[in-house]
Amino acid sequence: MTAVSVRLKFQLGARTLATIPRRLVRVALSLDDVLAGETPMLPALPAQADGYVVTSLPADRVDSLNTHGLLTAVRQRYVRYHADLRIGEAAWLATLSGSARSGLKRKTKRLAVLSGGTLDVRAYRTPAEIAVFHPLARAVSATTYQERLLGSGLPDGDAALQGFEALAAADRVRAWLLFVEGRPIAYLCCTAQGGTLRYDHVGHDPAENALSPGAVLQVEAMRQLFDDRFAWFDFTEGEGQHKRQFATTGTACVDLLLLRPTLANRATVAALGAFDGAAGWAKRTLSHPRLARMMRGIRR
């Protein structure tokens, strides 16, 4: 495997305060890897590489990973959420709370009314359909915080479109758009890896936040997937209320940074550890109910 340039971030929320460049071999575990119950073996480290970044390593396998004496730092802890599509739509809906089902039904009805009485969700999977989907979804993606703040919007350009069309030709793309009055306001684009469909690219027009278009679109996509060929819907790395709500289960995971034990890398690991620790302490402190009430009073 080859090393790629990675900027290690000192990050608070969506704001990056500083970065440190390193050349790292990325070892990204798929959902199948996560569920397999086996500890991965790291590939040989190229001479020019500073180390590895391992993502979605199950937390219970950290101690069994052979780190080859490299410096080790946990960059992130999270639950990797996934939905078992084999259980069927009725059983999946039963995993949602009564209030969640009621709220989603109300939001779906509201969006349907805005489109003349019928919810306007359109699905795309063939190369020709993806060619129609891509520019429409790109228009939505350009408005989203995922693209403006995180740089993780739907990939743009002819090369990106050709890549999606090639995946579609191999039956490895499922995509959806939600329209209101003929205008797309939310998109979801997923790619397949074996029997797993990945939650790769998602977003909605922030001007329509009050309508909860992302949640409504997710439900409609899930309904269709229970009649498709996939066993799992993988919400990928990172957490969020949306993922917790629609998943049926999850696996506690960590992202690991492994660096050669040089003086510069020791300083890097120490700095990242101190920063992450301070950020975590600040988050816990500010979330304390008494302090939260005080801050609300100050803002008023």
PDB file of N, CA and C in Angstrom, residues 205-258:
ATOM      1  N   ASP A 205     -30.678  21.083   1.641  1.00  0.00           N
ATOM      2  CA  ASP A 205     -30.633  22.534   1.596  1.00  0.00           C
ATOM      3  C   ASP A 205     -30.908  23.078   3.003  1.00  0.00           C
ATOM      4  N   PRO A 206     -29.968  23.822   3.600  1.00  0.00           N
ATOM      5  CA  PRO A 206     -30.183  24.310   4.968  1.00  0.00           C
ATOM      6  C   PRO A 206     -31.373  25.244   5.090  1.00  0.00           C
ATOM      7  N   ALA A 207     -31.821  25.831   3.993  1.00  0.00           N
ATOM      8  CA  ALA A 207     -33.000  26.696   4.037  1.00  0.00           C
ATOM      9  C   ALA A 207     -34.268  25.901   4.355  1.00  0.00           C
ATOM     10  N   GLU A 208     -34.191  24.562   4.200  1.00  0.00           N
ATOM     11  CA  GLU A 208     -35.350  23.701   4.435  1.00  0.00           C
ATOM     12  C   GLU A 208     -35.207  22.879   5.721  1.00  0.00           C
ATOM     13  N   ASN A 209     -34.344  23.310   6.626  1.00  0.00           N
ATOM     14  CA  ASN A 209     -34.117  22.557   7.872  1.00  0.00           C
ATOM     15  C   ASN A 209     -35.404  22.248   8.616  1.00  0.00           C
ATOM     16  N   ALA A 210     -36.319  23.198   8.658  1.00  0.00           N
ATOM     17  CA  ALA A 210     -37.540  23.025   9.434  1.00  0.00           C
ATOM     18  C   ALA A 210     -38.390  21.857   8.937  1.00  0.00           C
ATOM     19  N   LEU A 211     -38.182  21.448   7.691  1.00  0.00           N
ATOM     20  CA  LEU A 211     -38.964  20.354   7.112  1.00  0.00           C
ATOM     21  C   LEU A 211     -38.350  18.980   7.378  1.00  0.00           C
ATOM     22  N   SER A 212     -37.150  18.939   7.964  1.00  0.00           N
ATOM     23  CA  SER A 212     -36.431  17.671   8.221  1.00  0.00           C
ATOM     24  C   SER A 212     -36.351  16.798   6.970  1.00  0.00           C
ATOM     25  N   PRO A 213     -35.911  17.357   5.842  1.00  0.00           N
ATOM     26  CA  PRO A 213     -35.918  16.576   4.596  1.00  0.00           C
ATOM     27  C   PRO A 213     -34.964  15.386   4.629  1.00  0.00           C
ATOM     28  N   GLY A 214     -33.835  15.510   5.353  1.00  0.00           N
ATOM     29  CA  GLY A 214     -32.895  14.403   5.400  1.00  0.00           C
ATOM     30  C   GLY A 214     -33.485  13.177   6.062  1.00  0.00           C
ATOM     31  N   ALA A 215     -34.210  13.376   7.165  1.00  0.00           N
ATOM     32  CA  ALA A 215     -34.820  12.249   7.873  1.00  0.00           C
ATOM     33  C   ALA A 215     -35.911  11.601   7.029  1.00  0.00           C
ATOM     34  N   VAL A 216     -36.741  12.415   6.388  1.00  0.00           N
ATOM     35  CA  VAL A 216     -37.811  11.872   5.551  1.00  0.00           C
ATOM     36  C   VAL A 216     -37.236  11.089   4.375  1.00  0.00           C
ATOM     37  N   LEU A 217     -36.195  11.626   3.754  1.00  0.00           N
ATOM     38  CA  LEU A 217     -35.576  10.926   2.625  1.00  0.00           C
ATOM     39  C   LEU A 217     -34.944   9.614   3.081  1.00  0.00           C
ATOM     40  N   GLN A 218     -34.318   9.612   4.251  1.00  0.00           N
ATOM     41  CA  GLN A 218     -33.699   8.389   4.768  1.00  0.00           C
ATOM     42  C   GLN A 218     -34.730   7.285   4.950  1.00  0.00           C
ATOM     43  N   VAL A 219     -35.871   7.633   5.511  1.00  0.00           N
ATOM     44  CA  VAL A 219     -36.928   6.637   5.729  1.00  0.00           C
ATOM     45  C   VAL A 219     -37.393   6.050   4.402  1.00  0.00           C
ATOM     46  N   GLU A 220     -37.626   6.906   3.412  1.00  0.00           N
ATOM     47  CA  GLU A 220     -38.109   6.418   2.122  1.00  0.00           C
ATOM     48  C   GLU A 220     -37.051   5.548   1.433  1.00  0.00           C
ATOM     49  N   ALA A 221     -35.773   5.915   1.572  1.00  0.00           N
ATOM     50  CA  ALA A 221     -34.708   5.086   1.010  1.00  0.00           C
ATOM     51  C   ALA A 221     -34.665   3.720   1.693  1.00  0.00           C
ATOM     52  N   MET A 222     -34.784   3.713   3.017  1.00  0.00           N
ATOM     53  CA  MET A 222     -34.752   2.451   3.749  1.00  0.00           C
ATOM     54  C   MET A 222     -35.918   1.552   3.322  1.00  0.00           C
ATOM     55  N   ARG A 223     -37.088   2.132   3.154  1.00  0.00           N
ATOM     56  CA  ARG A 223     -38.247   1.327   2.726  1.00  0.00           C
ATOM     57  C   ARG A 223     -37.935   0.587   1.423  1.00  0.00           C
ATOM     58  N   GLN A 224     -37.310   1.265   0.497  1.00  0.00           N
ATOM     59  CA  GLN A 224     -36.984   0.632  -0.783  1.00  0.00           C
ATOM     60  C   GLN A 224     -35.903  -0.439  -0.626  1.00  0.00           C
ATOM     61  N   LEU A 225     -34.971  -0.215   0.287  1.00  0.00           N
ATOM     62  CA  LEU A 225     -33.849  -1.144   0.432  1.00  0.00           C
ATOM     63  C   LEU A 225     -34.268  -2.493   1.007  1.00  0.00           C
ATOM     64  N   PHE A 226     -35.373  -2.550   1.711  1.00  0.00           N
ATOM     65  CA  PHE A 226     -35.813  -3.841   2.248  1.00  0.00           C
ATOM     66  C   PHE A 226     -36.255  -4.784   1.135  1.00  0.00           C
ATOM     67  N   ASP A 227     -36.481  -4.243  -0.056  1.00  0.00           N
ATOM     68  CA  ASP A 227     -36.821  -5.080  -1.210  1.00  0.00           C
ATOM     69  C   ASP A 227     -35.640  -5.219  -2.172  1.00  0.00           C
ATOM     70  N   ASP A 228     -34.454  -4.781  -1.735  1.00  0.00           N
ATOM     71  CA  ASP A 228     -33.264  -4.824  -2.577  1.00  0.00           C
ATOM     72  C   ASP A 228     -32.395  -6.009  -2.165  1.00  0.00           C
ATOM     73  N   ARG A 229     -31.197  -6.079  -2.689  1.00  0.00           N
ATOM     74  CA  ARG A 229     -30.326  -7.238  -2.504  1.00  0.00           C
ATOM     75  C   ARG A 229     -29.399  -7.135  -1.308  1.00  0.00           C
ATOM     76  N   PHE A 230     -29.396  -6.034  -0.576  1.00  0.00           N
ATOM     77  CA  PHE A 230     -28.385  -5.787   0.454  1.00  0.00           C
ATOM     78  C   PHE A 230     -28.792  -6.354   1.814  1.00  0.00           C
ATOM     79  N   ALA A 231     -27.773  -6.802   2.565  1.00  0.00           N
ATOM     80  CA  ALA A 231     -27.993  -7.326   3.918  1.00  0.00           C
ATOM     81  C   ALA A 231     -27.818  -6.245   4.972  1.00  0.00           C
ATOM     82  N   TRP A 232     -26.927  -5.273   4.700  1.00  0.00           N
ATOM     83  CA  TRP A 232     -26.603  -4.248   5.700  1.00  0.00           C
ATOM     84  C   TRP A 232     -26.617  -2.866   5.076  1.00  0.00           C
ATOM     85  N   PHE A 233     -27.040  -1.883   5.878  1.00  0.00           N
ATOM     86  CA  PHE A 233     -26.854  -0.479   5.537  1.00  0.00           C
ATOM     87  C   PHE A 233     -25.840   0.066   6.531  1.00  0.00           C
ATOM     88  N   ASP A 234     -24.702   0.522   6.011  1.00  0.00           N
ATOM     89  CA  ASP A 234     -23.574   0.938   6.844  1.00  0.00           C
ATOM     90  C   ASP A 234     -23.552   2.463   6.960  1.00  0.00           C
ATOM     91  N   PHE A 235     -23.759   2.965   8.187  1.00  0.00           N
ATOM     92  CA  PHE A 235     -23.717   4.409   8.405  1.00  0.00           C
ATOM     93  C   PHE A 235     -22.284   4.939   8.550  1.00  0.00           C
ATOM     94  N   THR A 236     -21.299   4.102   8.376  1.00  0.00           N
ATOM     95  CA  THR A 236     -19.862   4.438   8.335  1.00  0.00           C
ATOM     96  C   THR A 236     -19.376   5.091   9.631  1.00  0.00           C
ATOM     97  N   GLU A 237     -18.182   5.695   9.550  1.00  0.00           N
ATOM     98  CA  GLU A 237     -17.527   6.218  10.739  1.00  0.00           C
ATOM     99  C   GLU A 237     -18.268   7.430  11.297  1.00  0.00           C
ATOM    100  N   GLY A 238     -18.084   7.634  12.604  1.00  0.00           N
ATOM    101  CA  GLY A 238     -18.639   8.829  13.239  1.00  0.00           C
ATOM    102  C   GLY A 238     -20.053   8.597  13.743  1.00  0.00           C
ATOM    103  N   GLU A 239     -20.438   9.446  14.688  1.00  0.00           N
ATOM    104  CA  GLU A 239     -21.752   9.317  15.296  1.00  0.00           C
ATOM    105  C   GLU A 239     -22.655  10.465  14.879  1.00  0.00           C
ATOM    106  N   GLY A 240     -23.857  10.441  15.396  1.00  0.00           N
ATOM    107  CA  GLY A 240     -24.835  11.482  15.115  1.00  0.00           C
ATOM    108  C   GLY A 240     -26.220  10.967  15.435  1.00  0.00           C
ATOM    109  N   GLN A 241     -27.120  11.882  15.777  1.00  0.00           N
ATOM    110  CA  GLN A 241     -28.474  11.506  16.150  1.00  0.00           C
ATOM    111  C   GLN A 241     -29.183  10.786  15.010  1.00  0.00           C
ATOM    112  N   HIS A 242     -28.954  11.247  13.783  1.00  0.00           N
ATOM    113  CA  HIS A 242     -29.571  10.638  12.607  1.00  0.00           C
ATOM    114  C   HIS A 242     -29.178   9.164  12.499  1.00  0.00           C
ATOM    115  N   LYS A 243     -27.897   8.880  12.661  1.00  0.00           N
ATOM    116  CA  LYS A 243     -27.427   7.500  12.554  1.00  0.00           C
ATOM    117  C   LYS A 243     -27.983   6.641  13.685  1.00  0.00           C
ATOM    118  N   ARG A 244     -27.959   7.166  14.911  1.00  0.00           N
ATOM    119  CA  ARG A 244     -28.490   6.408  16.046  1.00  0.00           C
ATOM    120  C   ARG A 244     -29.957   6.062  15.834  1.00  0.00           C
ATOM    121  N   GLN A 245     -30.711   7.003  15.278  1.00  0.00           N
ATOM    122  CA  GLN A 245     -32.146   6.803  15.125  1.00  0.00           C
ATOM    123  C   GLN A 245     -32.480   5.701  14.138  1.00  0.00           C
ATOM    124  N   PHE A 246     -31.762   5.634  13.024  1.00  0.00           N
ATOM    125  CA  PHE A 246     -32.157   4.733  11.952  1.00  0.00           C
ATOM    126  C   PHE A 246     -31.391   3.414  11.933  1.00  0.00           C
ATOM    127  N   ALA A 247     -30.352   3.276  12.726  1.00  0.00           N
ATOM    128  CA  ALA A 247     -29.609   2.023  12.790  1.00  0.00           C
ATOM    129  C   ALA A 247     -30.326   1.013  13.682  1.00  0.00           C
ATOM    130  N   THR A 248     -30.014  -0.255  13.480  1.00  0.00           N
ATOM    131  CA  THR A 248     -30.549  -1.297  14.358  1.00  0.00           C
ATOM    132  C   THR A 248     -29.521  -1.769  15.370  1.00  0.00           C
ATOM    133  N   THR A 249     -28.245  -1.481  15.120  1.00  0.00           N
ATOM    134  CA  THR A 249     -27.190  -1.900  16.033  1.00  0.00           C
ATOM    135  C   THR A 249     -25.935  -1.075  15.739  1.00  0.00           C
ATOM    136  N   GLY A 250     -24.889  -1.288  16.522  1.00  0.00           N
ATOM    137  CA  GLY A 250     -23.649  -0.549  16.314  1.00  0.00           C
ATOM    138  C   GLY A 250     -22.491  -1.236  17.012  1.00  0.00           C
ATOM    139  N   THR A 251     -21.284  -0.881  16.607  1.00  0.00           N
ATOM    140  CA  THR A 251     -20.069  -1.460  17.172  1.00  0.00           C
ATOM    141  C   THR A 251     -19.170  -0.325  17.658  1.00  0.00           C
ATOM    142  N   ALA A 252     -18.737  -0.392  18.909  1.00  0.00           N
ATOM    143  CA  ALA A 252     -17.825   0.613  19.455  1.00  0.00           C
ATOM    144  C   ALA A 252     -16.486   0.512  18.740  1.00  0.00           C
ATOM    145  N   CYS A 253     -16.029   1.622  18.154  1.00  0.00           N
ATOM    146  CA  CYS A 253     -14.810   1.632  17.347  1.00  0.00           C
ATOM    147  C   CYS A 253     -13.900   2.797  17.739  1.00  0.00           C
ATOM    148  N   VAL A 254     -12.656   2.711  17.296  1.00  0.00           N
ATOM    149  CA  VAL A 254     -11.702   3.803  17.473  1.00  0.00           C
ATOM    150  C   VAL A 254     -10.970   4.032  16.163  1.00  0.00           C
ATOM    151  N   ASP A 255     -10.478   5.253  15.985  1.00  0.00           N
ATOM    152  CA  ASP A 255      -9.529   5.567  14.927  1.00  0.00           C
ATOM    153  C   ASP A 255      -8.165   5.708  15.583  1.00  0.00           C
ATOM    154  N   LEU A 256      -7.191   4.982  15.077  1.00  0.00           N
ATOM    155  CA  LEU A 256      -5.850   4.979  15.656  1.00  0.00           C
ATOM    156  C   LEU A 256      -4.854   5.658  14.735  1.00  0.00           C
ATOM    157  N   LEU A 257      -3.954   6.416  15.344  1.00  0.00           N
ATOM    158  CA  LEU A 257      -2.809   6.985  14.646  1.00  0.00           C
ATOM    159  C   LEU A 257      -1.575   6.252  15.143  1.00  0.00           C
ATOM    160  N   LEU A 258      -0.810   5.677  14.213  1.00  0.00           N
ATOM    161  CA  LEU A 258       0.415   4.944  14.545  1.00  0.00           C
ATOM    162  C   LEU A 258       1.575   5.606  13.819  1.00  0.00           C
TER     163      LEU A 258
END
